PDB file of C-alpha atoms in Angstrom:
ATOM      1  CA  MET A   1      14.017 -10.056  24.790  1.00  0.00           C
ATOM      2  CA  HIS A   2      14.868 -10.525  21.125  1.00  0.00           C
ATOM      3  CA  LEU A   3      17.477  -7.941  20.122  1.00  0.00           C
ATOM      4  CA  THR A   4      18.525  -6.269  16.902  1.00  0.00           C
ATOM      5  CA  SER A   5      22.146  -6.516  15.770  1.00  0.00           C
ATOM      6  CA  GLU A   6      22.674  -3.171  17.549  1.00  0.00           C
ATOM      7  CA  GLY A   7      21.565  -4.700  20.866  1.00  0.00           C
ATOM      8  CA  GLN A   8      18.200  -2.901  20.976  1.00  0.00           C
ATOM      9  CA  ALA A   9      14.824  -4.521  21.565  1.00  0.00           C
ATOM     10  CA  LYS A  10      13.063  -5.478  18.337  1.00  0.00           C
ATOM     11  CA  LYS A  11      10.108  -3.296  17.434  1.00  0.00           C
ATOM     12  CA  ILE A  12       7.168  -5.498  16.481  1.00  0.00           C
ATOM     13  CA  LEU A  13       4.173  -3.976  14.728  1.00  0.00           C
ATOM     14  CA  VAL A  14       0.943  -5.976  14.556  1.00  0.00           C
ATOM     15  CA  VAL A  15      -1.518  -4.638  11.981  1.00  0.00           C
ATOM     16  CA  THR A  16      -5.083  -5.823  12.354  1.00  0.00           C
ATOM     17  CA  GLU A  17      -7.942  -6.397   9.962  1.00  0.00           C
ATOM     18  CA  THR A  18     -11.730  -6.065  10.104  1.00  0.00           C
ATOM     19  CA  PHE A  19     -12.499  -9.779  10.407  1.00  0.00           C
ATOM     20  CA  VAL A  20     -15.184  -9.256  13.052  1.00  0.00           C
ATOM     21  CA  GLU A  21     -16.714  -6.182  11.448  1.00  0.00           C
ATOM     22  CA  GLU A  22     -16.999  -7.969   8.102  1.00  0.00           C
ATOM     23  CA  ASP A  23     -18.336 -11.209   9.652  1.00  0.00           C
ATOM     24  CA  TYR A  24     -15.383 -13.377   8.586  1.00  0.00           C
ATOM     25  CA  ILE A  25     -14.725 -14.592  12.132  1.00  0.00           C
ATOM     26  CA  PRO A  26     -17.002 -14.467  15.200  1.00  0.00           C
ATOM     27  CA  LYS A  27     -15.849 -11.866  17.716  1.00  0.00           C
ATOM     28  CA  LYS A  28     -15.118 -14.311  20.562  1.00  0.00           C
ATOM     29  CA  GLU A  29     -13.082 -16.614  18.299  1.00  0.00           C
ATOM     30  CA  TYR A  30     -11.144 -13.695  16.777  1.00  0.00           C
ATOM     31  CA  PHE A  31     -10.098 -12.291  20.136  1.00  0.00           C
ATOM     32  CA  MET A  32      -9.053 -15.738  21.364  1.00  0.00           C
ATOM     33  CA  MET A  33      -6.712 -15.851  18.363  1.00  0.00           C
ATOM     34  CA  ILE A  34      -5.456 -12.304  18.990  1.00  0.00           C
ATOM     35  CA  GLU A  35      -4.723 -13.283  22.589  1.00  0.00           C
ATOM     36  CA  LYS A  36      -2.724 -16.262  21.343  1.00  0.00           C
ATOM     37  CA  VAL A  37      -0.725 -14.000  19.014  1.00  0.00           C
ATOM     38  CA  LEU A  38       0.016 -11.573  21.850  1.00  0.00           C
ATOM     39  CA  ASP A  39       0.967 -14.443  24.187  1.00  0.00           C
ATOM     40  CA  GLN A  40       3.542 -15.658  21.682  1.00  0.00           C
ATOM     41  CA  LEU A  41       5.033 -12.200  21.091  1.00  0.00           C
ATOM     42  CA  GLN A  42       5.572 -11.341  24.766  1.00  0.00           C
ATOM     43  CA  GLY A  43       9.192 -10.749  25.665  1.00  0.00           C
ATOM     44  CA  LEU A  44      10.380 -10.580  22.051  1.00  0.00           C
ATOM     45  CA  GLY A  45      10.533  -6.791  21.844  1.00  0.00           C
ATOM     46  CA  THR A  46       8.411  -3.688  22.058  1.00  0.00           C
ATOM     47  CA  LEU A  47       4.954  -4.401  20.741  1.00  0.00           C
ATOM     48  CA  THR A  48       2.565  -2.010  19.003  1.00  0.00           C
ATOM     49  CA  ILE A  49      -0.856  -2.917  17.653  1.00  0.00           C
ATOM     50  CA  LYS A  50      -2.097  -0.722  14.802  1.00  0.00           C
ATOM     51  CA  LEU A  51      -5.845  -1.124  14.559  1.00  0.00           C
ATOM     52  CA  HIS A  52      -7.472  -1.068  11.152  1.00  0.00           C
ATOM     53  CA  PRO A  53      -9.222   2.322  10.721  1.00  0.00           C
ATOM     54  CA  ARG A  54     -12.643   0.626  10.468  1.00  0.00           C
ATOM     55  CA  GLU A  55     -12.203  -1.563  13.531  1.00  0.00           C
ATOM     56  CA  ILE A  56     -14.681  -0.870  16.319  1.00  0.00           C
ATOM     57  CA  HIS A  57     -13.555  -3.285  19.054  1.00  0.00           C
ATOM     58  CA  GLU A  58     -10.635  -1.439  20.657  1.00  0.00           C
ATOM     59  CA  LYS A  59     -12.026  -2.240  24.129  1.00  0.00           C
ATOM     60  CA  GLU A  60     -11.482  -5.950  23.559  1.00  0.00           C
ATOM     61  CA  TYR A  61      -7.793  -5.421  22.769  1.00  0.00           C
ATOM     62  CA  LEU A  62      -7.454  -3.225  25.859  1.00  0.00           C
ATOM     63  CA  HIS A  63      -9.197  -5.867  27.966  1.00  0.00           C
ATOM     64  CA  ILE A  64      -6.750  -8.588  26.878  1.00  0.00           C
ATOM     65  CA  ILE A  65      -3.760  -6.332  27.482  1.00  0.00           C
ATOM     66  CA  SER A  66      -5.024  -5.285  30.917  1.00  0.00           C
ATOM     67  CA  ARG A  67      -5.994  -8.810  32.007  1.00  0.00           C
ATOM     68  CA  LYS A  68      -2.642 -10.248  30.924  1.00  0.00           C
ATOM     69  CA  GLY A  69      -0.567  -7.297  32.144  1.00  0.00           C
ATOM     70  CA  TYR A  70       1.121  -6.899  28.780  1.00  0.00           C
ATOM     71  CA  ALA A  71       3.168  -3.875  27.806  1.00  0.00           C
ATOM     72  CA  VAL A  72       1.548  -3.126  24.453  1.00  0.00           C
ATOM     73  CA  THR A  73       0.820   0.168  22.723  1.00  0.00           C
ATOM     74  CA  ILE A  74      -2.380   0.431  20.708  1.00  0.00           C
ATOM     75  CA  THR A  75      -2.748   3.012  18.008  1.00  0.00           C
ATOM     76  CA  LYS A  76      -5.718   3.711  15.778  1.00  0.00           C
ATOM     77  CA  GLY A  77      -6.886   6.189  13.214  1.00  0.00           C
ATOM     78  CA  SER A  78      -6.253   6.801   9.560  1.00  0.00           C
ATOM     79  CA  ASP A  79      -3.410   9.341   9.729  1.00  0.00           C
ATOM     80  CA  ARG A  80      -1.057   8.013   7.045  1.00  0.00           C
ATOM     81  CA  ARG A  81       1.966   9.898   8.410  1.00  0.00           C
ATOM     82  CA  ASN A  82       1.553   8.203  11.791  1.00  0.00           C
ATOM     83  CA  PHE A  83       1.068   4.849  10.083  1.00  0.00           C
ATOM     84  CA  TYR A  84       4.187   5.206   7.915  1.00  0.00           C
ATOM     85  CA  SER A  85       6.193   6.305  10.943  1.00  0.00           C
ATOM     86  CA  LEU A  86       5.130   3.115  12.745  1.00  0.00           C
ATOM     87  CA  LEU A  87       5.961   1.051   9.689  1.00  0.00           C
ATOM     88  CA  GLN A  88       9.335   2.723   9.153  1.00  0.00           C
ATOM     89  CA  ASN A  89      10.342   2.171  12.794  1.00  0.00           C
ATOM     90  CA  ALA A  90       9.252  -1.481  12.931  1.00  0.00           C
ATOM     91  CA  ASP A  91      11.719  -4.348  12.663  1.00  0.00           C
ATOM     92  CA  ILE A  92       9.004  -6.957  12.147  1.00  0.00           C
ATOM     93  CA  VAL A  93       5.454  -6.519  10.816  1.00  0.00           C
ATOM     94  CA  ILE A  94       2.882  -9.133  11.785  1.00  0.00           C
ATOM     95  CA  ASN A  95      -0.188  -9.079   9.545  1.00  0.00           C
ATOM     96  CA  PHE A  96      -3.290 -11.126   8.827  1.00  0.00           C
ATOM     97  CA  PHE A  97      -3.320 -10.958   5.005  1.00  0.00           C
ATOM     98  CA  SER A  98      -3.180  -7.184   4.879  1.00  0.00           C
ATOM     99  CA  THR A  99      -1.913  -5.081   1.997  1.00  0.00           C
ATOM    100  CA  VAL A 100       0.277  -3.473   4.661  1.00  0.00           C
ATOM    101  CA  ALA A 101       2.544  -6.483   4.094  1.00  0.00           C
ATOM    102  CA  LEU A 102       3.384  -5.159   0.627  1.00  0.00           C
ATOM    103  CA  GLU A 103       4.160  -1.692   2.003  1.00  0.00           C
ATOM    104  CA  ALA A 104       6.362  -3.249   4.693  1.00  0.00           C
ATOM    105  CA  MET A 105       8.267  -5.308   2.113  1.00  0.00           C
ATOM    106  CA  ILE A 106       8.878  -2.213  -0.010  1.00  0.00           C
ATOM    107  CA  LEU A 107      10.484  -0.666   3.077  1.00  0.00           C
ATOM    108  CA  GLY A 108      12.612  -3.784   3.584  1.00  0.00           C
ATOM    109  CA  LYS A 109      10.825  -4.948   6.719  1.00  0.00           C
ATOM    110  CA  MET A 110      10.500  -8.563   7.775  1.00  0.00           C
ATOM    111  CA  ILE A 111       6.876  -9.632   7.470  1.00  0.00           C
ATOM    112  CA  VAL A 112       5.076 -12.565   9.024  1.00  0.00           C
ATOM    113  CA  THR A 113       1.562 -13.303   7.808  1.00  0.00           C
ATOM    114  CA  VAL A 114      -0.655 -15.172  10.258  1.00  0.00           C
ATOM    115  CA  ASP A 115      -3.513 -17.095   8.674  1.00  0.00           C
ATOM    116  CA  LEU A 116      -6.474 -16.924  11.057  1.00  0.00           C
ATOM    117  CA  GLY A 117      -8.512 -19.345   9.015  1.00  0.00           C
ATOM    118  CA  PRO A 118     -10.981 -17.794   6.600  1.00  0.00           C
ATOM    119  CA  PRO A 119      -9.885 -18.450   2.990  1.00  0.00           C
ATOM    120  CA  LEU A 120      -8.874 -14.940   1.949  1.00  0.00           C
ATOM    121  CA  VAL A 121      -6.074 -15.733  -0.490  1.00  0.00           C
ATOM    122  CA  ARG A 122      -6.494 -18.526  -3.024  1.00  0.00           C
ATOM    123  CA  ASP A 123      -2.793 -19.219  -3.679  1.00  0.00           C
ATOM    124  CA  VAL A 124      -0.491 -17.799  -1.028  1.00  0.00           C
ATOM    125  CA  GLN A 125       2.668 -18.714  -2.941  1.00  0.00           C
ATOM    126  CA  GLN A 126       1.518 -16.617  -5.905  1.00  0.00           C
ATOM    127  CA  SER A 127       0.536 -13.634  -3.768  1.00  0.00           C
ATOM    128  CA  ILE A 128       2.323 -10.680  -2.194  1.00  0.00           C
ATOM    129  CA  PHE A 129       2.396 -12.583   1.090  1.00  0.00           C
ATOM    130  CA  ALA A 130       5.020 -15.012  -0.219  1.00  0.00           C
ATOM    131  CA  GLY A 131       7.598 -12.306   0.625  1.00  0.00           C
ATOM    132  CA  GLY A 132       7.805 -13.603   4.178  1.00  0.00           C
ATOM    133  CA  PRO A 133       6.724 -16.532   6.306  1.00  0.00           C
ATOM    134  CA  VAL A 134       3.020 -17.395   6.175  1.00  0.00           C
ATOM    135  CA  ILE A 135       1.937 -19.414   9.191  1.00  0.00           C
ATOM    136  CA  LYS A 136      -1.340 -20.715  10.537  1.00  0.00           C
ATOM    137  CA  ILE A 137      -2.670 -19.513  13.892  1.00  0.00           C
ATOM    138  CA  THR A 138      -1.867 -22.998  15.224  1.00  0.00           C
ATOM    139  CA  ASP A 139       1.833 -22.652  14.262  1.00  0.00           C
ATOM    140  CA  ASP A 140       4.573 -21.312  16.516  1.00  0.00           C
ATOM    141  CA  LEU A 141       4.645 -17.552  15.839  1.00  0.00           C
ATOM    142  CA  ARG A 142       7.271 -17.012  18.535  1.00  0.00           C
ATOM    143  CA  LYS A 143       9.726 -19.366  16.818  1.00  0.00           C
ATOM    144  CA  THR A 144       9.015 -17.781  13.412  1.00  0.00           C
ATOM    145  CA  VAL A 145       9.750 -14.290  14.748  1.00  0.00           C
ATOM    146  CA  MET A 146      12.914 -15.425  16.526  1.00  0.00           C
ATOM    147  CA  ASP A 147      14.352 -17.165  13.431  1.00  0.00           C
TER     148      ASP A 147
END
């Protein structure tokens, strides 16, 4: 388990996007990538997935978590107070080119942006996402989070 300087488990918040709903990535491919992300985050801390308010595939996340036996909390909805509470309590925020990254940086949180493939940002180095590591889905997320 990856620990904070106070000896507590790191709180990792994964914020999702509507890639499937908006036809950026086929559903099967997207959830294979999500499974890879979850595989790499196991054992690094407490893990919460905050679903995008417009996401409609919660069952697929639950299926992965159940099949793998992962200890993951899933939260959904558009209650901003709940969202900001999650964000405030997180040590690390994993995002997929979400504007949540900017909100996390304002709060002083470590962000890691995972590029799932579709060209969403023309110049990453000139974007808000340059405030933390930007890695491809094929890169080692576990190592990035542990560094």
